[in-house]
Backbone as a chain_set.jsonl record, in Angstrom:
{"seq": "MKAHALVTTLALAASSAAIAALPAGAEAPLFEAQAAFAGKTQSFVLKDAIAGGPVVVYFYPAAYTNGCNLQARTFADKQAQFAAAGATVIGVSLDNIRRLTEFSADPEFCAGKVAVASDADGRIARAYDLQVREAAAGRKDVRGVEIGHDSVERTTFVIDRSGRIAAAISGVAPATNVEQALAAVQSLAAVR", "coords": {"N": [[0.822, -1.19, 0.0], [2.045, 1.181, 0.649], [3.629, 1.704, -1.578], [1.686, 2.269, -3.482], [0.721, 4.661, -2.44], [2.944, 6.322, -2.821], [3.051, 6.434, -5.639], [0.545, 7.591, -6.106], [0.903, 10.071, -4.837], [2.96, 11.143, -6.445], [1.548, 11.218, -8.844], [-0.458, 13.084, -8.26], [1.075, 15.361, -7.879], [2.193, 15.604, -10.422], [-0.05, 16.108, -11.905], [-1.074, 18.535, -11.141], [-1.763, 20.776, -12.595], [-3.53, 19.634, -14.196], [-6.19, 19.1, -16.493], [-7.566, 17.021, -17.245], [-10.275, 14.812, -17.008], [-10.298, 12.171, -16.055], [-8.876, 10.987, -13.234], [-5.85, 10.146, -11.353], [-5.874, 6.865, -10.122], [-8.321, 6.143, -11.161], [-10.018, 3.71, -13.196], [-8.564, 2.771, -16.211], [-9.941, 3.339, -19.38], [-10.315, 0.684, -21.621], [-9.07, 0.131, -24.928], [-8.993, -0.457, -28.483], [-7.118, 0.19, -31.36], [-6.218, 1.361, -34.645], [-2.874, 1.631, -35.395], [0.343, 3.177, -35.99], [3.69, 2.3, -36.51], [6.998, 2.974, -36.983], [6.471, 3.502, -39.673], [4.76, 1.477, -40.473], [1.536, -0.044, -40.46], [-0.392, -1.228, -37.758], [-2.214, -3.103, -35.262], [-3.257, -1.815, -32.153], [-3.755, -2.852, -28.903], [-4.888, -2.0, -25.895], [-5.353, -3.559, -23.571], [-3.73, -5.821, -24.008], [-1.213, -4.587, -24.059], [-0.993, -3.613, -21.425], [-0.746, -5.993, -20.05], [1.907, -6.519, -20.352], [3.242, -4.651, -18.837], [3.554, -1.285, -17.433], [1.761, 1.312, -19.181], [2.107, 4.116, -21.202], [-0.099, 6.385, -22.282], [-0.344, 8.823, -24.467], [-2.086, 11.638, -25.345], [-2.397, 13.889, -28.026], [-2.695, 17.009, -29.88], [-2.291, 17.175, -32.857], [-0.456, 15.568, -35.44], [2.619, 16.677, -36.871], [2.61, 19.323, -35.95], [3.856, 22.078, -34.072], [4.195, 21.806, -31.059], [3.413, 19.137, -30.766], [5.205, 17.832, -32.412], [7.592, 18.281, -31.006], [6.98, 16.926, -28.624], [6.633, 14.254, -29.544], [9.225, 13.78, -30.522], [10.692, 14.007, -28.163], [9.661, 11.859, -26.668], [10.598, 9.827, -28.365], [13.395, 10.193, -28.131], [13.734, 9.476, -25.485], [12.944, 6.885, -25.388], [14.39, 4.52, -24.785], [14.736, 4.764, -22.026], [12.102, 4.616, -21.107], [11.543, 2.013, -21.928], [13.416, 0.627, -20.36], [12.224, 0.875, -17.915], [10.198, -0.822, -18.254], [7.982, 0.018, -19.679], [5.417, 0.617, -22.138], [4.887, 2.891, -24.782], [2.385, 4.839, -26.265], [1.144, 7.062, -28.586], [-1.757, 9.08, -29.114], [-3.976, 10.506, -31.377], [-6.308, 12.531, -33.28], [-5.68, 12.279, -35.867], [-5.68, 10.799, -39.167], [-4.912, 7.397, -40.128], [-3.137, 7.208, -42.292], [-1.708, 9.623, -42.281], [-0.493, 9.339, -39.788], [1.102, 7.127, -40.213], [3.129, 8.147, -41.815], [4.151, 10.057, -40.001], [5.032, 8.443, -37.895], [7.314, 7.26, -38.887], [8.948, 9.342, -39.524], [12.104, 10.748, -39.29], [12.616, 13.052, -37.856], [10.73, 13.244, -35.893], [8.766, 10.954, -34.529], [10.549, 9.04, -35.258], [10.651, 6.306, -35.861], [10.525, 5.053, -33.417], [8.417, 5.383, -31.674], [5.094, 4.428, -31.264], [2.021, 5.476, -32.765], [-1.423, 6.079, -32.503], [-4.55, 6.093, -34.261], [-7.368, 7.968, -33.57], [-9.65, 8.802, -34.99], [-12.385, 9.48, -34.812], [-12.609, 10.464, -32.278], [-13.462, 8.912, -30.195], [-11.903, 7.418, -28.34], [-10.527, 9.445, -26.947], [-12.707, 10.779, -25.775], [-13.606, 8.751, -24.072], [-11.702, 8.873, -22.144], [-12.439, 11.154, -20.983], [-11.576, 13.548, -22.152], [-11.333, 16.785, -23.651], [-12.518, 17.392, -26.874], [-11.758, 19.369, -29.523], [-13.254, 21.344, -32.048], [-12.246, 21.328, -35.462], [-10.2, 23.892, -36.786], [-10.945, 25.8, -39.525], [-8.994, 25.592, -42.429], [-6.551, 25.414, -41.096], [-3.097, 24.738, -41.017], [-0.386, 22.349, -41.044], [3.136, 22.076, -40.089], [4.266, 21.442, -42.482], [2.778, 22.689, -44.323], [0.452, 21.449, -45.022], [-3.038, 21.03, -44.953], [-4.664, 20.475, -41.859], [-7.259, 19.503, -41.09], [-8.817, 18.003, -39.215], [-10.498, 17.395, -36.054], [-9.209, 18.224, -32.764], [-7.538, 17.014, -29.8], [-7.067, 17.712, -26.332], [-3.757, 18.093, -24.978], [-2.748, 15.535, -23.109], [-1.407, 13.197, -20.871], [-1.548, 9.863, -19.832], [-0.462, 7.638, -17.41], [-0.588, 4.297, -17.082], [-0.991, 1.673, -14.848], [-0.052, -1.815, -14.206], [-2.346, -2.964, -13.211], [-4.336, -1.798, -14.574], [-5.148, 0.663, -13.808], [-5.136, 4.246, -13.64], [-2.149, 5.7, -12.999], [-0.961, 8.156, -13.132], [-1.99, 11.341, -14.318], [-1.308, 13.687, -16.651], [-1.241, 16.992, -17.609], [-1.485, 20.318, -19.03], [1.092, 21.266, -19.06], [4.268, 22.062, -20.606], [5.19, 20.409, -23.712], [7.704, 18.875, -23.604], [8.118, 18.772, -20.856], [5.89, 17.342, -20.135], [6.572, 14.795, -21.093], [8.837, 14.269, -19.479], [7.633, 14.187, -16.922], [5.95, 12.001, -17.272], [7.859, 9.989, -17.613], [9.081, 10.034, -15.082], [6.931, 9.152, -13.526], [6.572, 6.548, -14.546], [9.036, 5.428, -13.898], [8.855, 5.519, -11.122], [6.884, 3.635, -10.722], [8.237, 1.355, -11.575], [10.162, 1.226, -9.605], [8.758, 0.355, -7.382], [8.051, -2.207, -7.867]], "CA": [[0.0, 0.0, 0.0], [2.957, 2.307, 0.673], [4.035, 1.961, -2.957], [0.563, 2.934, -4.16], [0.674, 6.031, -1.93], [4.007, 7.04, -3.491], [2.629, 6.677, -7.014], [-0.565, 8.541, -6.055], [1.478, 11.377, -4.521], [3.623, 11.597, -7.656], [0.51, 11.507, -9.827], [-1.11, 14.34, -7.893], [2.026, 16.439, -8.158], [2.335, 15.724, -11.873], [-1.277, 16.553, -12.542], [-1.606, 19.692, -10.439], [-2.368, 21.667, -13.567], [-4.276, 18.769, -15.095], [-7.587, 19.39, -16.771], [-8.159, 15.744, -17.631], [-11.318, 14.41, -16.069], [-9.978, 10.908, -15.398], [-7.749, 11.226, -12.327], [-5.074, 9.017, -10.846], [-6.7, 5.938, -9.353], [-9.462, 5.704, -11.966], [-9.765, 2.609, -14.115], [-8.304, 3.257, -17.562], [-10.793, 2.726, -20.398], [-9.592, -0.142, -22.589], [-9.392, 0.458, -26.32], [-8.232, -1.022, -29.6], [-7.031, 1.205, -32.403], [-5.232, 1.219, -35.693], [-1.707, 2.416, -35.02], [1.484, 3.14, -36.899], [4.996, 2.226, -35.866], [8.095, 2.93, -37.958], [5.93, 3.529, -41.029], [3.906, 0.32, -40.752], [0.273, -0.046, -39.737], [-0.61, -2.392, -36.904], [-3.292, -2.936, -34.299], [-2.826, -1.613, -30.775], [-4.787, -3.281, -27.959], [-4.403, -1.561, -24.589], [-5.373, -4.677, -22.617], [-2.53, -6.627, -24.264], [-0.031, -3.816, -23.667], [-0.961, -3.577, -19.961], [-0.276, -7.297, -19.574], [3.362, -6.505, -20.407], [3.804, -3.643, -17.947], [2.863, 0.003, -17.491], [1.565, 1.882, -20.514], [1.96, 5.568, -21.291], [-1.004, 6.761, -23.369], [-0.28, 10.281, -24.544], [-2.97, 12.268, -26.319], [-1.819, 15.131, -28.532], [-3.621, 17.625, -30.828], [-2.144, 16.815, -34.277], [0.891, 15.304, -35.953], [3.237, 17.726, -37.68], [2.415, 20.662, -35.399], [5.058, 22.366, -33.274], [4.262, 21.154, -29.747], [3.287, 17.693, -30.937], [6.478, 17.379, -32.962], [8.548, 18.277, -29.904], [6.613, 15.85, -27.7], [6.957, 12.971, -30.179], [10.678, 13.649, -30.578], [11.176, 13.782, -26.8], [9.355, 10.459, -26.361], [11.526, 8.995, -29.142], [14.723, 10.316, -27.536], [13.729, 8.834, -24.159], [12.329, 5.559, -25.525], [15.182, 3.504, -24.073], [14.47, 4.909, -20.592], [10.768, 4.056, -20.872], [11.666, 0.56, -22.071], [14.149, 0.121, -19.197], [11.262, 0.835, -16.805], [9.184, -1.811, -18.616], [6.774, 0.695, -20.173], [5.049, 0.795, -23.54], [4.407, 4.245, -25.054], [1.524, 4.966, -27.445], [0.548, 8.377, -28.788], [-3.111, 9.001, -29.68], [-4.497, 11.775, -31.888], [-7.433, 12.376, -34.194], [-5.133, 12.153, -37.222], [-5.988, 9.523, -39.836], [-3.795, 6.451, -40.054], [-2.161, 7.504, -43.35], [-0.875, 10.715, -41.769], [0.287, 8.803, -38.678], [2.109, 6.215, -40.756], [4.252, 9.014, -42.194], [4.684, 10.677, -38.783], [5.72, 7.436, -37.074], [8.605, 6.934, -39.494], [9.703, 10.563, -39.765], [13.274, 10.772, -38.41], [12.61, 14.274, -37.053], [9.684, 13.217, -34.877], [8.686, 9.644, -33.86], [11.832, 8.417, -35.61], [10.547, 4.852, -35.858], [10.685, 4.561, -32.05], [7.19, 5.584, -30.908], [3.851, 4.103, -31.974], [0.959, 6.473, -32.673], [-2.703, 5.471, -32.859], [-5.577, 6.972, -34.815], [-8.668, 8.078, -32.897], [-10.234, 9.76, -35.924], [-13.714, 9.935, -34.397], [-12.523, 11.013, -30.926], [-14.088, 7.981, -29.241], [-10.961, 7.073, -27.267], [-10.326, 10.661, -26.149], [-13.905, 11.025, -24.96], [-13.656, 7.725, -23.029], [-10.811, 9.363, -21.091], [-13.037, 12.442, -20.591], [-10.794, 14.667, -22.666], [-12.05, 17.708, -24.522], [-12.218, 17.346, -28.299], [-12.056, 20.689, -30.09], [-13.598, 21.353, -33.475], [-11.15, 21.735, -36.342], [-10.176, 25.26, -37.299], [-10.922, 25.762, -40.995], [-7.792, 26.047, -43.103], [-5.342, 25.306, -40.277], [-2.087, 23.916, -41.691], [0.712, 21.844, -40.228], [4.434, 22.675, -40.392], [4.609, 21.139, -43.879], [1.864, 23.434, -45.186], [-0.674, 20.576, -45.35], [-4.191, 21.304, -44.102], [-4.84, 19.449, -40.834], [-8.562, 18.953, -41.465], [-9.499, 17.141, -38.243], [-10.618, 17.943, -34.709], [-8.025, 17.934, -31.946], [-7.748, 16.676, -28.397], [-6.113, 18.392, -25.46], [-2.532, 17.35, -24.689], [-2.817, 14.907, -21.79], [-0.747, 11.901, -20.819], [-1.961, 8.966, -18.752], [0.402, 6.497, -17.119], [-1.483, 3.238, -16.625], [-0.22, 0.606, -14.215], [-0.388, -3.187, -14.645], [-3.696, -3.327, -12.774], [-5.284, -1.11, -15.441], [-5.543, 1.924, -13.179], [-4.331, 5.412, -13.994], [-1.192, 6.04, -11.945], [-0.711, 9.592, -13.257], [-2.626, 12.073, -15.417], [-0.438, 14.853, -16.792], [-1.61, 17.957, -18.645], [-1.271, 21.703, -18.648], [2.522, 21.569, -19.013], [4.923, 22.057, -21.913], [5.343, 19.057, -24.254], [8.881, 18.15, -23.087], [7.858, 18.554, -19.435], [4.906, 16.262, -20.117], [7.331, 13.546, -21.25], [9.666, 14.095, -18.278], [6.77, 13.783, -15.822], [5.51, 10.629, -17.561], [8.997, 9.116, -17.337], [9.221, 9.957, -13.626], [5.842, 8.305, -13.019], [6.865, 5.162, -14.931], [10.19, 4.99, -13.106], [8.408, 5.271, -9.75], [6.18, 2.342, -10.754], [9.266, 0.313, -11.673], [10.871, 1.162, -8.316], [7.931, -0.29, -6.364], [7.739, -3.578, -8.277]], "C": [[0.866, 1.254, 0.0], [3.379, 2.702, -0.741], [2.935, 2.691, -3.702], [0.465, 4.391, -3.716], [1.743, 6.887, -2.604], [3.599, 7.402, -4.911], [1.498, 7.698, -7.039], [-0.054, 9.945, -5.766], [2.165, 11.967, -5.746], [2.597, 12.003, -8.699], [-0.176, 12.829, -9.526], [-0.193, 15.521, -8.167], [2.141, 16.676, -9.653], [1.1, 16.313, -12.519], [-1.874, 17.788, -11.881], [-2.269, 20.674, -11.388], [-3.284, 20.895, -14.517], [-5.711, 19.232, -15.268], [-8.299, 18.127, -17.227], [-9.149, 15.311, -16.566], [-10.999, 13.093, -15.382], [-8.737, 11.086, -14.54], [-6.959, 9.962, -12.018], [-5.98, 8.174, -9.963], [-7.902, 5.422, -10.118], [-9.053, 4.52, -12.837], [-9.612, 3.178, -15.526], [-9.246, 2.573, -18.55], [-9.94, 1.931, -21.396], [-9.999, 0.263, -23.997], [-8.515, -0.349, -27.264], [-8.23, 0.033, -30.679], [-6.02, 0.801, -33.465], [-4.076, 2.142, -35.33], [-0.637, 2.296, -36.089], [2.752, 3.117, -36.071], [6.043, 2.067, -36.955], [7.578, 2.807, -39.393], [5.039, 2.363, -41.401], [2.666, 0.382, -39.873], [0.132, -1.346, -38.961], [-1.796, -2.111, -35.996], [-2.684, -2.735, -32.925], [-3.993, -1.969, -29.872], [-4.258, -2.954, -26.562], [-4.348, -2.707, -23.586], [-4.123, -5.545, -22.774], [-1.265, -5.897, -23.813], [0.113, -3.774, -22.151], [-0.436, -4.887, -19.39], [1.251, -7.358, -19.538], [4.019, -5.506, -19.479], [3.056, -2.339, -18.061], [2.784, 0.525, -18.933], [1.391, 3.389, -20.377], [1.1, 5.841, -22.514], [-0.984, 8.283, -23.413], [-1.14, 10.778, -25.696], [-2.339, 13.592, -26.733], [-2.713, 15.68, -29.651], [-3.487, 17.162, -32.282], [-0.683, 16.584, -34.635], [1.339, 16.479, -36.819], [2.826, 19.133, -37.251], [3.489, 20.857, -34.324], [5.149, 21.623, -31.948], [4.224, 19.645, -29.853], [4.557, 17.093, -31.525], [7.531, 17.265, -31.864], [8.251, 17.132, -28.938], [6.967, 14.487, -28.278], [8.461, 12.745, -30.193], [11.262, 13.366, -29.192], [10.869, 12.361, -26.347], [10.317, 9.53, -27.099], [12.924, 9.009, -28.519], [14.83, 9.583, -26.201], [13.166, 7.413, -24.194], [13.084, 4.486, -24.751], [14.932, 3.576, -22.569], [13.079, 4.374, -20.238], [10.831, 2.53, -20.938], [12.387, -0.05, -20.868], [13.248, 0.024, -17.969], [10.101, -0.119, -17.11], [7.929, -1.238, -19.234], [6.659, 0.688, -21.692], [4.538, 2.226, -23.68], [3.571, 4.221, -26.324], [0.953, 6.38, -27.479], [-0.822, 8.191, -29.426], [-3.531, 10.398, -30.125], [-5.665, 11.481, -32.815], [-6.979, 12.373, -35.649], [-5.584, 10.838, -37.844], [-4.726, 8.663, -39.876], [-2.735, 6.704, -41.133], [-1.175, 8.575, -42.875], [0.04, 10.201, -40.643], [1.363, 7.833, -39.147], [3.352, 7.001, -41.17], [4.947, 9.568, -40.948], [5.503, 9.678, -37.964], [7.113, 7.104, -37.588], [9.506, 8.154, -39.653], [10.874, 10.666, -38.784], [13.353, 12.015, -37.523], [11.646, 14.194, -35.877], [9.642, 11.863, -34.163], [9.915, 8.793, -34.14], [11.808, 6.891, -35.585], [10.662, 4.24, -34.477], [9.409, 4.622, -31.218], [5.989, 5.254, -31.788], [2.833, 5.214, -31.742], [-0.324, 5.874, -33.229], [-3.686, 6.523, -33.345], [-6.878, 6.836, -34.036], [-9.488, 9.079, -33.694], [-11.605, 10.281, -35.507], [-13.738, 10.482, -32.966], [-13.101, 10.114, -29.84], [-13.164, 7.662, -28.06], [-10.75, 8.284, -26.351], [-11.518, 10.926, -25.243], [-14.045, 9.989, -23.842], [-12.767, 8.114, -21.85], [-11.261, 10.738, -20.575], [-12.185, 13.642, -20.991], [-11.648, 15.513, -23.603], [-11.569, 17.549, -25.962], [-12.681, 18.679, -28.88], [-12.295, 20.582, -31.585], [-12.429, 21.904, -34.29], [-11.306, 23.188, -36.763], [-10.031, 25.181, -38.817], [-9.615, 26.327, -41.529], [-6.506, 25.953, -42.3], [-4.363, 24.329, -40.932], [-1.007, 23.485, -40.72], [2.027, 22.49, -40.673], [4.904, 22.401, -41.82], [3.752, 21.925, -44.854], [0.652, 22.628, -45.615], [-1.827, 20.895, -44.396], [-4.413, 20.145, -43.142], [-6.178, 18.754, -41.016], [-9.215, 17.986, -40.484], [-9.566, 17.848, -36.899], [-9.35, 17.607, -33.925], [-8.425, 17.673, -30.502], [-6.704, 17.42, -27.574], [-4.918, 17.49, -25.168], [-2.596, 16.826, -23.252], [-2.188, 13.532, -21.873], [-1.236, 11.132, -19.597], [-0.922, 7.863, -18.62], [-0.501, 5.464, -16.457], [-0.649, 2.101, -16.058], [-0.729, -0.767, -14.667], [-1.768, -3.638, -14.198], [-4.763, -2.66, -13.64], [-5.798, 0.195, -14.855], [-4.608, 3.041, -13.628], [-3.458, 5.769, -12.797], [-0.868, 7.529, -11.961], [-1.471, 10.126, -14.458], [-1.911, 13.412, -15.501], [-0.949, 15.738, -17.921], [-1.323, 19.356, -18.145], [0.185, 22.084, -18.506], [3.084, 21.522, -20.428], [5.145, 20.623, -22.396], [6.531, 18.272, -23.692], [8.719, 17.852, -21.598], [6.866, 17.415, -19.249], [5.617, 14.912, -20.184], [8.158, 13.263, -20.006], [8.823, 13.612, -17.096], [6.24, 12.361, -16.029], [6.633, 9.643, -17.244], [9.196, 8.954, -15.828], [8.159, 9.053, -13.026], [6.105, 6.837, -13.33], [8.025, 4.621, -14.101], [9.782, 4.73, -11.645], [7.628, 3.971, -9.675], [7.182, 1.189, -10.784], [9.978, 0.134, -10.342], [10.073, 0.408, -7.247], [7.539, -1.714, -6.736], [8.283, -4.574, -7.321]], "O": [[0.484, 2.274, -0.573], [3.474, 3.887, -1.062], [3.203, 3.619, -4.464], [0.159, 5.264, -4.527], [1.49, 8.047, -2.927], [3.777, 8.541, -5.342], [1.485, 8.58, -7.898], [-0.518, 10.91, -6.374], [1.984, 13.143, -6.058], [2.76, 13.024, -9.366], [-0.446, 13.61, -10.438], [-0.644, 16.566, -8.637], [2.182, 17.822, -10.101], [1.19, 16.95, -13.568], [-3.063, 18.059, -12.044], [-3.239, 21.335, -11.017], [-3.753, 21.437, -15.517], [-6.357, 19.691, -14.327], [-9.486, 18.154, -17.555], [-8.887, 15.432, -15.369], [-11.388, 12.901, -14.23], [-7.65, 11.315, -15.071], [-7.358, 8.855, -12.381], [-6.752, 8.698, -9.16], [-8.452, 4.376, -9.772], [-7.879, 4.357, -13.17], [-10.437, 3.973, -15.975], [-9.341, 1.346, -18.556], [-8.966, 2.448, -21.942], [-11.131, 0.686, -24.231], [-7.453, -0.849, -26.894], [-9.24, 0.704, -30.892], [-5.104, 0.015, -33.222], [-4.289, 3.308, -34.997], [-0.699, 1.437, -36.969], [2.873, 3.817, -35.066], [5.981, 1.133, -37.754], [8.162, 2.107, -40.22], [4.601, 2.27, -42.548], [2.72, 0.796, -38.715], [0.489, -2.42, -39.444], [-2.317, -0.996, -35.974], [-1.713, -3.4, -32.565], [-5.097, -1.453, -30.048], [-3.291, -3.562, -26.103], [-3.385, -2.812, -22.826], [-3.526, -5.958, -21.78], [-0.354, -6.51, -23.255], [1.225, -3.888, -21.637], [0.242, -4.892, -18.362], [1.827, -8.147, -18.789], [5.243, -5.511, -19.343], [2.018, -2.282, -18.722], [3.627, 0.216, -19.775], [0.625, 3.868, -19.542], [1.507, 5.568, -23.644], [-1.523, 8.953, -22.532], [-0.954, 10.396, -26.851], [-1.811, 14.327, -25.898], [-3.416, 14.91, -30.306], [-4.491, 16.787, -32.888], [0.205, 17.311, -34.19], [0.52, 17.177, -37.416], [2.706, 20.031, -38.085], [3.968, 19.885, -33.74], [6.102, 20.874, -31.737], [4.921, 18.948, -29.116], [4.941, 15.976, -31.176], [8.268, 16.282, -31.796], [9.168, 16.446, -28.485], [7.541, 13.65, -27.581], [8.926, 11.642, -29.906], [12.205, 12.586, -29.056], [11.706, 11.718, -25.714], [10.798, 8.553, -26.525], [13.562, 7.963, -28.394], [15.91, 9.12, -25.833], [12.939, 6.809, -23.146], [12.464, 3.628, -24.123], [14.919, 2.542, -21.902], [12.899, 3.752, -19.191], [10.243, 1.84, -20.105], [12.011, -1.127, -20.405], [13.477, -0.806, -17.089], [9.148, -0.219, -16.338], [6.91, -1.925, -19.313], [7.65, 0.744, -22.419], [3.834, 2.722, -22.8], [3.984, 3.658, -27.337], [0.349, 6.836, -26.508], [-1.027, 7.252, -30.195], [-3.454, 11.355, -29.354], [-5.972, 10.322, -33.098], [-7.804, 12.454, -36.559], [-5.842, 9.869, -37.129], [-3.616, 9.158, -39.679], [-1.555, 6.439, -40.906], [0.037, 8.442, -43.048], [1.206, 10.587, -40.562], [2.425, 7.738, -38.53], [4.48, 6.58, -40.912], [6.174, 9.55, -40.852], [6.543, 10.029, -37.407], [7.99, 6.714, -36.818], [10.705, 8.009, -39.892], [10.66, 10.67, -37.572], [14.088, 12.02, -36.536], [11.738, 15.003, -34.953], [10.44, 11.649, -33.251], [10.273, 7.925, -33.344], [12.828, 6.257, -35.318], [10.873, 3.034, -34.358], [9.325, 3.984, -30.169], [5.88, 5.737, -32.915], [2.785, 5.815, -30.669], [-0.322, 5.243, -34.286], [-3.663, 7.675, -32.911], [-7.412, 5.74, -33.868], [-9.963, 10.078, -33.154], [-11.949, 11.42, -35.824], [-14.788, 10.918, -32.495], [-13.21, 10.527, -28.685], [-13.606, 7.642, -26.912], [-10.79, 8.157, -25.127], [-11.349, 11.261, -24.07], [-14.552, 10.315, -22.768], [-13.032, 7.739, -20.708], [-10.541, 11.394, -19.822], [-12.09, 14.625, -20.256], [-12.564, 15.014, -24.258], [-10.368, 17.568, -26.234], [-13.842, 19.064, -28.743], [-11.624, 19.827, -32.288], [-11.724, 22.818, -33.862], [-12.408, 23.65, -37.057], [-9.097, 24.562, -39.325], [-9.183, 27.408, -41.129], [-5.457, 26.379, -42.784], [-4.747, 23.236, -41.348], [-0.74, 24.149, -39.717], [2.023, 23.359, -41.544], [5.83, 23.049, -42.309], [3.957, 21.851, -46.065], [-0.105, 23.067, -46.481], [-1.628, 21.017, -43.188], [-4.36, 18.981, -43.539], [-6.224, 17.526, -41.09], [-10.09, 17.217, -40.883], [-8.801, 18.775, -36.63], [-8.525, 16.808, -34.369], [-9.503, 18.06, -30.052], [-5.609, 17.718, -28.051], [-5.053, 16.267, -25.118], [-2.507, 17.599, -22.298], [-2.411, 12.792, -22.831], [-1.325, 11.666, -18.492], [-0.548, 7.231, -19.608], [-1.101, 5.719, -15.412], [0.284, 1.622, -16.702], [-1.705, -0.867, -15.411], [-2.31, -4.597, -14.747], [-5.954, -2.919, -13.468], [-6.77, 0.766, -15.35], [-3.444, 2.805, -13.953], [-3.959, 6.096, -11.721], [-0.539, 8.104, -10.924], [-1.584, 9.457, -15.486], [-1.905, 14.182, -14.54], [-1.075, 15.286, -19.059], [-0.964, 19.555, -16.985], [0.5, 23.109, -17.902], [2.443, 21.0, -21.34], [5.276, 19.713, -21.577], [6.372, 17.104, -23.336], [9.137, 16.793, -21.129], [6.989, 16.62, -18.318], [5.302, 13.998, -19.422], [8.177, 12.13, -19.524], [9.247, 12.728, -16.352], [6.098, 11.604, -15.068], [6.386, 8.582, -16.672], [9.452, 7.847, -15.354], [8.447, 8.272, -12.118], [5.888, 5.973, -12.48], [7.988, 3.475, -13.654], [10.312, 3.82, -11.008], [7.7, 3.27, -8.666], [7.0, 0.177, -10.107], [10.357, -0.982, -9.985], [10.659, -0.121, -6.303], [6.782, -2.361, -6.012], [8.11, -5.777, -7.518]]}, "num_chains": 1, "name": "protein.A"}
């Protein structure tokens, strides 16, 4: 129980600015989604990933946008540290799978190290009680391509092996979001 208190304390500290409705301690909604990893499409099943250890589910507004690019690159750069703590990382956005397939392989961003899942209808985001914002007409990404889809608020959930949310992180800069997720995962690994 002491270990759970440590994780809960860390989660509360990490989510002090959080606007996500699902708090630490809540049961994480299970989902299946089409995902992309290193330019290839695959299926992602949260229940299966949890069986292997903690899972970091990070929601982000749109691929190929400044903050999301930085967040994806930071997750890619720290992938070995997440893996050392036994964690799986999956990004989730309302991008279509074609766009995510490109993003997952792009050496400047996911760099073939981070999987990203398509939640094109926002169903997964809403299950986590996240706000989905209507697309801004004509909004373009850093490549000059129209985004053309709604977006979700940037929020990261660290899910423990029991399927509970150990930390909910939002309201911080993209790189800080990754650092706080890594700290939460490392604290879970320390209490194993």
